[in-house]
Short mmCIF file of C-alpha atoms in Angstrom, two decimals:
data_model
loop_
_atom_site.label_atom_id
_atom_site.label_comp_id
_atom_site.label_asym_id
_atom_site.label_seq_id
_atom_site.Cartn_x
_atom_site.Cartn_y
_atom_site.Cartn_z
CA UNK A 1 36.82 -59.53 -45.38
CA UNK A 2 39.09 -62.25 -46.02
CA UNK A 3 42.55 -62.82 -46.43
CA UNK A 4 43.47 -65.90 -48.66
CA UNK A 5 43.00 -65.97 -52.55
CA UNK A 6 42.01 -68.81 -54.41
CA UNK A 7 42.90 -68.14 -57.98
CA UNK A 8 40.22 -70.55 -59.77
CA UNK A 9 38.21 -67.04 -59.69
CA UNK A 10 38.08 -64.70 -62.40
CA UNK A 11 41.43 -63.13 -62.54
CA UNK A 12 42.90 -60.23 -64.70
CA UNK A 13 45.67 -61.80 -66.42
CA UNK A 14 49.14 -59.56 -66.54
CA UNK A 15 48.52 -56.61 -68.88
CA UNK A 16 50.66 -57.09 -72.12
CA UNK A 17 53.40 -56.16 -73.01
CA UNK A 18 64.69 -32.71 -53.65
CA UNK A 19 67.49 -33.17 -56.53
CA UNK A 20 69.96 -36.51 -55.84
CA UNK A 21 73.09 -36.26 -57.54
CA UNK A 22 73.79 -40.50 -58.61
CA UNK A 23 77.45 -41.38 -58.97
CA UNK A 24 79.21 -43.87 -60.70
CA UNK A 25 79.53 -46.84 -58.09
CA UNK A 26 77.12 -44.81 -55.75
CA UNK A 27 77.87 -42.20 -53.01
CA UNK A 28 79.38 -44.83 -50.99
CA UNK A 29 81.62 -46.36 -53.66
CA UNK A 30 84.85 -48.60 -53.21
CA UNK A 31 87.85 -47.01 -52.94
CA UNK A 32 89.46 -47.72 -56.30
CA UNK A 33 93.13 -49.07 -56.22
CA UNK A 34 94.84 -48.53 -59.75
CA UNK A 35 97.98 -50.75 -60.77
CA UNK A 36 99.52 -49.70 -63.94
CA UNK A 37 101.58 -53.17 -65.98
CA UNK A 38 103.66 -53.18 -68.79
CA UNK A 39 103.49 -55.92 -70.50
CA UNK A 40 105.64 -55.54 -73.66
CA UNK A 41 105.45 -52.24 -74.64
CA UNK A 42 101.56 -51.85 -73.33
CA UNK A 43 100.74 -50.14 -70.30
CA UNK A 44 97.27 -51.58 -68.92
CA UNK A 45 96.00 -49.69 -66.30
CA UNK A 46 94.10 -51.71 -64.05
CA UNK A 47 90.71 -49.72 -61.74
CA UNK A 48 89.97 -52.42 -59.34
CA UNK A 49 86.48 -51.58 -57.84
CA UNK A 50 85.04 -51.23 -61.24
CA UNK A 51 87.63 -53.25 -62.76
CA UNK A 52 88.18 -51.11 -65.77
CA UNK A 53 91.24 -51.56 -67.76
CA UNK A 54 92.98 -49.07 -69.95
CA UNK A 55 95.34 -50.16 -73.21
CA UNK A 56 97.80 -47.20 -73.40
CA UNK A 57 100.74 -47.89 -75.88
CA UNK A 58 103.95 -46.63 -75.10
CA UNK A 59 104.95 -43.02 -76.35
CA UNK A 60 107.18 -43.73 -78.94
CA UNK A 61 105.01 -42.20 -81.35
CA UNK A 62 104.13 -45.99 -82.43
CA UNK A 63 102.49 -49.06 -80.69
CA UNK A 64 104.64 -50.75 -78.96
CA UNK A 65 106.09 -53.70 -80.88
CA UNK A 66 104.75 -51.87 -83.97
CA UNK A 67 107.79 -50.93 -86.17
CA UNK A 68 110.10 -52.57 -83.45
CA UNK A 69 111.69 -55.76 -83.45
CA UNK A 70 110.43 -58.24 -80.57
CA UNK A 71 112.87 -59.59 -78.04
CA UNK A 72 113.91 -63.15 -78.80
CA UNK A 73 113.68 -65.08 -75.58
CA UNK A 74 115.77 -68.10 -75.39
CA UNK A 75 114.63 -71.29 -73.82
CA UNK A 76 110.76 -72.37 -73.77
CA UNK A 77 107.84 -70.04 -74.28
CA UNK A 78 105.95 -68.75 -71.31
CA UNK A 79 103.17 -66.92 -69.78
CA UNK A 80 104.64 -64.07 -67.86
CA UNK A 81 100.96 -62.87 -66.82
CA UNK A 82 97.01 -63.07 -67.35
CA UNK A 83 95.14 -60.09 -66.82
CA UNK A 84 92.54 -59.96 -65.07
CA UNK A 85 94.32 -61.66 -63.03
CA UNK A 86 94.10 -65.30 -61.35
CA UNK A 87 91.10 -64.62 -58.79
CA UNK A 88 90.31 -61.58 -59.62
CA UNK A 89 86.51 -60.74 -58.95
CA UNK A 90 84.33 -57.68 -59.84
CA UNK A 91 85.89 -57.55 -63.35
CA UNK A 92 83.71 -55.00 -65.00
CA UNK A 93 82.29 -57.60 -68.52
CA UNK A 94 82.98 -55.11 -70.63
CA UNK A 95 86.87 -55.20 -70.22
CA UNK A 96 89.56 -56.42 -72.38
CA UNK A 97 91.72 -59.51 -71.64
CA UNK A 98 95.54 -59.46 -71.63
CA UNK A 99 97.75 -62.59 -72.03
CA UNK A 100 101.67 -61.81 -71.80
CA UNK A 101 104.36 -63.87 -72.93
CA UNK A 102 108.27 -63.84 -72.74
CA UNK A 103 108.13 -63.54 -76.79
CA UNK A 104 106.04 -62.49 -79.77
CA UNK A 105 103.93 -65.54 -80.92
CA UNK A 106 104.00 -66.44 -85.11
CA UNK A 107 100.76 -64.75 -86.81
CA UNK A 108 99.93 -68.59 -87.08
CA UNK A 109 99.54 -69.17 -83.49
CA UNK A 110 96.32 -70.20 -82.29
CA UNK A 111 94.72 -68.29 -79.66
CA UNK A 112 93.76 -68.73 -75.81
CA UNK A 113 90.67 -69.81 -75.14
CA UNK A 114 87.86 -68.15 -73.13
CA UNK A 115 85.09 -69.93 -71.15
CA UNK A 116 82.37 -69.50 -71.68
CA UNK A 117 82.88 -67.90 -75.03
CA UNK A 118 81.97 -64.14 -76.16
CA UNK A 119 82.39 -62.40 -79.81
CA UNK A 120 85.26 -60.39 -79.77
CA UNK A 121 88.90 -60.11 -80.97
CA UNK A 122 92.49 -61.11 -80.47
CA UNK A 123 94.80 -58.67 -81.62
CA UNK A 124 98.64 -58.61 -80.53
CA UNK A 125 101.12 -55.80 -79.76
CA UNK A 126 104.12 -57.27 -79.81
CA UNK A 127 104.76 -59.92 -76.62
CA UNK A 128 101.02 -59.49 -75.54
CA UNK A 129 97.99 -61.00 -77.25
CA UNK A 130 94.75 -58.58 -76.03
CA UNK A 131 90.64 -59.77 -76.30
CA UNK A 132 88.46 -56.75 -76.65
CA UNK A 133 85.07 -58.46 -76.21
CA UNK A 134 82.43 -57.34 -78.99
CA UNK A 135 79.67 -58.29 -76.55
CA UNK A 136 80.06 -58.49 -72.72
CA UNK A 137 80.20 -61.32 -70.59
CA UNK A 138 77.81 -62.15 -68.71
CA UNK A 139 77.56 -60.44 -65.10
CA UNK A 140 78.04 -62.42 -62.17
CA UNK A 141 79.55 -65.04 -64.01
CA UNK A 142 82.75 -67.52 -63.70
CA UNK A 143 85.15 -67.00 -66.80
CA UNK A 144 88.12 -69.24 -67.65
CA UNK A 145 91.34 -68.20 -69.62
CA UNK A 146 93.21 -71.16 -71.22
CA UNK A 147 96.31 -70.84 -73.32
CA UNK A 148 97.04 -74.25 -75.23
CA UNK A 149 100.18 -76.11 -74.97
CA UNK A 150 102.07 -78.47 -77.31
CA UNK A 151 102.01 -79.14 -80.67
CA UNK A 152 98.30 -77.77 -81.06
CA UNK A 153 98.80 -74.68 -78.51
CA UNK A 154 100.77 -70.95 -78.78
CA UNK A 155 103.41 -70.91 -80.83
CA UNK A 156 106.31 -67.85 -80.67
CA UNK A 157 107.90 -66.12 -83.95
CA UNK A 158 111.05 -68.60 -83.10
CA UNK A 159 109.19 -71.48 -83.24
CA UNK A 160 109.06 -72.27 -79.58
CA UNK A 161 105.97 -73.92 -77.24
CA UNK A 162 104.76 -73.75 -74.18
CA UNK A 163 105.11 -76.67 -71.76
CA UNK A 164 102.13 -77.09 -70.44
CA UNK A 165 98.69 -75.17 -70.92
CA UNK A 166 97.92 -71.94 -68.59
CA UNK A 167 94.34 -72.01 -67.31
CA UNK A 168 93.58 -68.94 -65.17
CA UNK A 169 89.75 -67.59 -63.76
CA UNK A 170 88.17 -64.34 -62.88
CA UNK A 171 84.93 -63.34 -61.86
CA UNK A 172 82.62 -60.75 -63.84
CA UNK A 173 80.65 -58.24 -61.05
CA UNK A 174 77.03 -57.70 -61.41
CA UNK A 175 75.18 -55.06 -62.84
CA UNK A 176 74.87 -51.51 -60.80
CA UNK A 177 71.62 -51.17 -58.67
CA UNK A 178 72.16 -47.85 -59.57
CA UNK A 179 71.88 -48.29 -63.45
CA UNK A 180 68.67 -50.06 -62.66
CA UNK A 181 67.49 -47.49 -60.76
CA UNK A 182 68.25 -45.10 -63.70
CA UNK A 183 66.67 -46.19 -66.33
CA UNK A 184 63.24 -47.34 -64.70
CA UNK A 185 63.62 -43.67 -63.59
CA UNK A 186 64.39 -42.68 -67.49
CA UNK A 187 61.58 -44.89 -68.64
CA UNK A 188 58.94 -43.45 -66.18
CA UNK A 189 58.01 -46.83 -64.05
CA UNK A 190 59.61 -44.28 -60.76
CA UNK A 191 58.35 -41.20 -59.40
CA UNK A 192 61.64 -39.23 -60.36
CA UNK A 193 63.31 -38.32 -63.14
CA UNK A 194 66.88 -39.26 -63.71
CA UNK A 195 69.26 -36.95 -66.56
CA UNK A 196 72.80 -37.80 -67.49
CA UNK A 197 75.90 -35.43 -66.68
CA UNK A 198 77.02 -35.71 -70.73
CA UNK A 199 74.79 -37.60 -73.05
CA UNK A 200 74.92 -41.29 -73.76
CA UNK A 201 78.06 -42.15 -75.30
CA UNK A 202 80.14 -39.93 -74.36
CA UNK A 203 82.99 -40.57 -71.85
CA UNK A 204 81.91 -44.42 -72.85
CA UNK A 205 83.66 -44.97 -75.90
CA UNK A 206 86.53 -42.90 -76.08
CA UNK A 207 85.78 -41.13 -79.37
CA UNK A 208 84.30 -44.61 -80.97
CA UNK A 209 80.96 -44.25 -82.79
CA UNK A 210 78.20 -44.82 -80.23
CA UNK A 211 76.71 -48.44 -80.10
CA UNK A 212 73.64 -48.76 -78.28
CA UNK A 213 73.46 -52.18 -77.15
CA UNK A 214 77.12 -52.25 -76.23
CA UNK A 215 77.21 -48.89 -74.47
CA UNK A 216 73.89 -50.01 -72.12
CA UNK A 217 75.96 -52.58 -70.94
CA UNK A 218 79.08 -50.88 -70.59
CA UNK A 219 76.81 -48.49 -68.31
CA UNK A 220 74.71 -51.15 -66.30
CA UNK A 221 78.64 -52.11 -65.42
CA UNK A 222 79.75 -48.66 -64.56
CA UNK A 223 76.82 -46.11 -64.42
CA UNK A 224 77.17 -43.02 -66.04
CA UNK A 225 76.75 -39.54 -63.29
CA UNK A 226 73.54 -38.05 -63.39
CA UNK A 227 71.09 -36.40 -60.97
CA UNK A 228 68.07 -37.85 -59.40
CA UNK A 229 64.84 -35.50 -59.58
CA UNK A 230 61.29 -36.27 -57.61
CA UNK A 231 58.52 -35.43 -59.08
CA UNK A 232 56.03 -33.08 -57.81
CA UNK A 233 52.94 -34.63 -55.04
CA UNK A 234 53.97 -37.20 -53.52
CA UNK A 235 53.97 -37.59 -49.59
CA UNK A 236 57.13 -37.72 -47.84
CA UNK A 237 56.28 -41.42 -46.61
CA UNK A 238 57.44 -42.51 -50.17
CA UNK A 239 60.34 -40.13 -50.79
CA UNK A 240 61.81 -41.12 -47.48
CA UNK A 241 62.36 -44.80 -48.67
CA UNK A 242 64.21 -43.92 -51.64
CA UNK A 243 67.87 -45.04 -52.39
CA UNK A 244 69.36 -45.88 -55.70
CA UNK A 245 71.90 -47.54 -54.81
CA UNK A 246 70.22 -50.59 -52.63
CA UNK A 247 66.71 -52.37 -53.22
CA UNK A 248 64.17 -50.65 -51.78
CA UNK A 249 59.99 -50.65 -52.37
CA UNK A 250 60.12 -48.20 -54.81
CA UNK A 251 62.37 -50.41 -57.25
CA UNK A 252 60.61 -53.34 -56.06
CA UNK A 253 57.42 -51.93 -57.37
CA UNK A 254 59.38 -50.50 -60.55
CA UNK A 255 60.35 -53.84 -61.66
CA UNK A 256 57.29 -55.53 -61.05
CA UNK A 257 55.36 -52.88 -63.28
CA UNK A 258 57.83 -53.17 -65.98
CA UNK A 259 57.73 -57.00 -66.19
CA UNK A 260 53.52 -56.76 -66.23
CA UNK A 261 54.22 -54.18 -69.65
CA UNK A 262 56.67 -56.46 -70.98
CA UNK A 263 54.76 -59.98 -70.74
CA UNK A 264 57.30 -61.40 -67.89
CA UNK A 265 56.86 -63.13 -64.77
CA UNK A 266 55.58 -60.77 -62.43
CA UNK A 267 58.40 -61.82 -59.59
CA UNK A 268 60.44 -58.58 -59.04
CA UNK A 269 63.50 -60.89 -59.91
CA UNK A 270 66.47 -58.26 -61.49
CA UNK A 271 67.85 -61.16 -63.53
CA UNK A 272 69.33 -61.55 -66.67
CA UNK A 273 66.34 -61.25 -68.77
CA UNK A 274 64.99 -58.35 -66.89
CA UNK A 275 68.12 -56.54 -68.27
CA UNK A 276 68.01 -57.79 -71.57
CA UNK A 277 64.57 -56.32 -72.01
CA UNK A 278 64.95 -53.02 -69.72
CA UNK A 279 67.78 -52.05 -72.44
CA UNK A 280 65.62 -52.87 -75.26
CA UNK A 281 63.29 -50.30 -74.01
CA UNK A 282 65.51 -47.74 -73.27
CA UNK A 283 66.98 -48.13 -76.77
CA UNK A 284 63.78 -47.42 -78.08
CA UNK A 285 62.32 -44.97 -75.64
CA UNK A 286 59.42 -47.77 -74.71
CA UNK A 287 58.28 -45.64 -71.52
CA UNK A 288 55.50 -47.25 -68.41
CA UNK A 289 52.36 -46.66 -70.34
CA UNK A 290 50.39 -46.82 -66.75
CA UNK A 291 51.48 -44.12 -64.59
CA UNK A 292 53.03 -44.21 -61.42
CA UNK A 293 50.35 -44.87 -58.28
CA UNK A 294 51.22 -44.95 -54.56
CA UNK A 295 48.67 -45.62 -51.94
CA UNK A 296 48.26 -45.34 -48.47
CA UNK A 297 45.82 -46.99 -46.11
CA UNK A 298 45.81 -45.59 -42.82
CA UNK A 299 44.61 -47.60 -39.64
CA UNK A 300 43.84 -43.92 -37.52
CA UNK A 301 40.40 -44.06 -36.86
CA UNK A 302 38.56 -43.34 -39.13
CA UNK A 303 40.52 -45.51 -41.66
CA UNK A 304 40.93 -44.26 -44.80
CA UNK A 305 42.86 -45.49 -48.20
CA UNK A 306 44.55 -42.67 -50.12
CA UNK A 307 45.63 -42.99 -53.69
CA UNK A 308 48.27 -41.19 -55.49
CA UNK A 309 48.43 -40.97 -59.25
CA UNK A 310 51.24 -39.14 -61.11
CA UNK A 311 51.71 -36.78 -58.41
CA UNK A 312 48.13 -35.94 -57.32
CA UNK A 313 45.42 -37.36 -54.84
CA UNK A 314 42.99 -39.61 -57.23
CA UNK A 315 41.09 -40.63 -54.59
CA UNK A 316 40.55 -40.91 -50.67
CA UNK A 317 37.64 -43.18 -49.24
CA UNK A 318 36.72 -44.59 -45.74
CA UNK A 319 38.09 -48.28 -45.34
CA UNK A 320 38.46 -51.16 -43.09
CA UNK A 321 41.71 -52.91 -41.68
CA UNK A 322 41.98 -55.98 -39.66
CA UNK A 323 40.78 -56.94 -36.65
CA UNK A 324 42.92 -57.08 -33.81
CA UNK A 325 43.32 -61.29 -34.13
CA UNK A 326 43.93 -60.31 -37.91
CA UNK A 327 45.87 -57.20 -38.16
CA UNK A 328 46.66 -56.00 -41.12
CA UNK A 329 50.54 -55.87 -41.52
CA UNK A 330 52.16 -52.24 -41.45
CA UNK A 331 54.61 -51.83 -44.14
CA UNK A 332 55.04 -51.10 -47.83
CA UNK A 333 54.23 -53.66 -50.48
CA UNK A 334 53.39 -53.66 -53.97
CA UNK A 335 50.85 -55.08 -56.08
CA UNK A 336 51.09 -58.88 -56.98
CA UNK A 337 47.95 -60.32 -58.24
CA UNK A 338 45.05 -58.54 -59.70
CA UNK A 339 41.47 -60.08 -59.94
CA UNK A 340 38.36 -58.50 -61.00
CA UNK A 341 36.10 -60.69 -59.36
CA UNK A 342 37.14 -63.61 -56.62
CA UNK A 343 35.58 -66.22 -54.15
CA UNK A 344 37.93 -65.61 -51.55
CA UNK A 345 38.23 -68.80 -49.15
CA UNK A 346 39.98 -69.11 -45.75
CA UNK A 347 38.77 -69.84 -42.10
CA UNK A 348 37.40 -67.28 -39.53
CA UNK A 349 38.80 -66.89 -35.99
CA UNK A 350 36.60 -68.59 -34.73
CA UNK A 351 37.69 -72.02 -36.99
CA UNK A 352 34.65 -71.71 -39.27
CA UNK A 353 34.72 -71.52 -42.96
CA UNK A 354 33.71 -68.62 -45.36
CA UNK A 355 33.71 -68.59 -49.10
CA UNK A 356 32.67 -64.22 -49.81
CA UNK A 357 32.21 -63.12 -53.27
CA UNK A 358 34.66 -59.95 -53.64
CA UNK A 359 35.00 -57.72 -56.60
CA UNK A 360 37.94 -55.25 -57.81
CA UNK A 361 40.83 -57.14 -55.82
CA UNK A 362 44.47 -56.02 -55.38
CA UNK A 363 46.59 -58.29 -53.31
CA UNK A 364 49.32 -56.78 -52.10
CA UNK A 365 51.05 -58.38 -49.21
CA UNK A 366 50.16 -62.28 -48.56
CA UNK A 367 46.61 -62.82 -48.30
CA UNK A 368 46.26 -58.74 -47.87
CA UNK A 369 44.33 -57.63 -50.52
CA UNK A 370 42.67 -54.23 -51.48
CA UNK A 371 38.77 -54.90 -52.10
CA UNK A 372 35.33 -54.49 -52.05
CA UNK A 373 33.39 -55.83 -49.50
CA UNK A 374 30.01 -55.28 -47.98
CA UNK A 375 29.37 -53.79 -44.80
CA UNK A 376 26.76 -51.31 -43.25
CA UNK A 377 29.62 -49.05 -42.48
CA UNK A 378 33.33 -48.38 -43.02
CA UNK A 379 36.35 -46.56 -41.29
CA UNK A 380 37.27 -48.91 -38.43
CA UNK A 381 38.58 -52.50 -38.39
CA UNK A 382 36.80 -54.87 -39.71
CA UNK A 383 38.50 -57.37 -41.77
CA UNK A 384 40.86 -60.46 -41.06
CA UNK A 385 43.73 -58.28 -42.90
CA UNK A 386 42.07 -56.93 -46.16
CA UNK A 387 41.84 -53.01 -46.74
CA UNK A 388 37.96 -53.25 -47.41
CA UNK A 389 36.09 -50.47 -49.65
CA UNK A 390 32.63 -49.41 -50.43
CA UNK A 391 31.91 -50.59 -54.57
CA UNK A 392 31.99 -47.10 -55.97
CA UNK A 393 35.48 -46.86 -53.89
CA UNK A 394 36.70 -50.09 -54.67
CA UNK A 395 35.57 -49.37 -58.75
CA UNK A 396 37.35 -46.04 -58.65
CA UNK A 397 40.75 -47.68 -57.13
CA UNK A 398 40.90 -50.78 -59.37
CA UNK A 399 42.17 -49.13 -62.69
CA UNK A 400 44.97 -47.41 -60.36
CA UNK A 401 46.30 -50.48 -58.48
CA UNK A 402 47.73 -51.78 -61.33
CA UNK A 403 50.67 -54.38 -60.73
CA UNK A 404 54.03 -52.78 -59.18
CA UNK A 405 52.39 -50.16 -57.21
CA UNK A 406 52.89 -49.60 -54.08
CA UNK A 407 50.87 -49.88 -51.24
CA UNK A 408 51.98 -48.65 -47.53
CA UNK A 409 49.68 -49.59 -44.42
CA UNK A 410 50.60 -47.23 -41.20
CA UNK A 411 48.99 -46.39 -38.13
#
């Protein structure tokens, strides 16, 4: 009957731990503008919209600078460019960094400095000095380059400084919504399945032995192609709010069930930690151990709530909506809070007080909650908002409503 929770009750704490082609970037993706530099005797090939970057030495048959003797530029040393470069945003974290000079430091010099630090690797080809990150940096983040001056900072072959230090910023991207899509569709927490193009790996690491933690987060940067498939039984109410590449209900719901498996805040935050874990379970095939459920409670008289479970009807049962004072809101939502037995508290229309006993509750949208509740009858409105069951009803949906899923109210 009522529609505000009051979670001194007994609640049931988080449990523990068509075919869609999906591109790289999404259908819709930026128009990538490619600038190829040579710097030295290195081409780096620059993808703007994913911001990847490709070392290519030149085709002498030998790196450039290797088995060559470096220019020797006269005057003071200098930084002839930073790549990525100053402002650049969207850099994809898995990139290398390129620092130029006008000559070949002394295998002495000290390094430039990165903010905030990753592992990873200076190496130089003759005039240019280039990072290749053993672990990404973070997405979404603010990264400084500085090259040191003076008697502490670069130093060239010749002995030469730099004048004053360089200090130059770029901006990581975030991960893909469409990685995140496919791998809570790998991992089963979606009703579709999601296959690679090539398998993992490959096209990734350019003939490099495959490293699993490294290569996830190459690919939440620049998803790998790979087709979309639904699964079987579900109405069309759910497939039509579907897209990978934007947040939608469905990966909403997804991330909500996978934090209640994985003993997180049950928020539907995509944050850093969400990752973290999501590629932990793809690495070691750690698939949604509860199903995938979709209900629908329809206010057409007589009222009904319909519940989906891996593709087939589980069960259907008369229910009760809002009264007209109290609708209850149409929409899709998903599962929040779970408690199997409540005093719900709140105030009638009227301004008096209730305080109902209610058993097998599913909130799913505010104070909207999926119930039991007694009445001589059910299939019309009834409630200040709540979808209201008979017990046997109520008992038969509460194993199903599990956290994450998704509940749609039309009519």
């Amino acid at each position: 009957q009522s529609e505000q929770s009051e979670q001194s009750a007994q609640s049931e704490p988080p449990p523990p731990a068509g075919p869609q082609e999906s591109q790289p970037g999404g259908p819709a993706a930026k128009s990538a503008r490619i600038r190829l530099l040579v710097l030295g005797g290195v081409t780096i090939m620059v993808l703007a919209a994913g911001a990847t970057y490709a070392l290519v030495h030149s085709g002498t048959g030998q790196p450039a600078g290797g088995g060559q003797k470096a220019a020797v530029a006269t005057g003071p040393l200098k930084v002839e460019s930073v790549i990525p470069g100053p402002g650049t945003a969207q850099v994809d974290g898995t990139a290398p960094i390129a620092v130029s000079f006008s000559e070949a430091l002394a295998a002495n010099s000290p390094k430039p400095v990165l903010g905030p630090s990753v592992p990873g690797s200076w190496t130089q080809d003759g005039n240019v000095l280039i990072f290749t990150p053993a672990t990404a940096f973070r997405p979404d983040s603010r990264e400084t380059v500085e090259v040191p001056a003076g008697l502490t900072g670069v130093r060239s072959q010749s002995g030469t400084e730099l004048n004053s230090p360089v200090i130059e910023h770029f901006a990581t991207g975030g991960y893909s919504p469409l990685r995140l899509a496919e791998l809570l569709s790998q991992l089963g927490y979606l009703p579709l399945d999601w296959a690679a193009d090539m398998p993992a790996g490959m096209g990734h690491s350019s003939g490099a032995t495959w490293d699993q933690a490294t290569g996830q987060v190459q690919m939440a940067y620049d998803p790998p192609a790979g087709t979309f498939s639904w699964l079987p039984g579900y109405p069309s109410v759910l497939t039509s709010m579907w897209n990978p590449n934007q947040a939608n209900p469905l990966l909403t719901g997804a991330v909500m069930a996978f934090e209640s498996q994985h003993g997180m805040t049950i928020n539907g935050a995509v944050d850093a930690q969400l990752w973290d874990k999501l590629f932990r379970a793809a690495a070691s095939g750690d698939r949604n151990k509860n199903g995938y459920t979709y209900a629908i409670a329809s206010k057409v008289a007589p009222e009904t709530l319909t519940i989906w479970h891996d593709g087939r009807v589980v069960m259907r049962s008369l229910a009760n909506t809002g009264i007209p004072v109290s609708p209850t809101v149409d929409g899709t939502f998903p599962v929040y809070l779970r408690f199997r037995f409540q005093i719900m508290q709140g105030t009638n229309p009227d301004g008096s007080s209730y305080a109902d006993p209610v058993s097998f509750v599913s909130y799913f949208n505010g104070g909207d909650a999926v119930h039991y509740f007694p009445r001589g009858s059910y299939g019309f409105q009834q409630s200040l908002g709540c979808v209201e069951l008979p017990y046997t009803s109520a008992e038969e949906a509460w194993p199903y409503l599990t956290y994450g899923s998704l509940v749609t109210v039309a009519g």
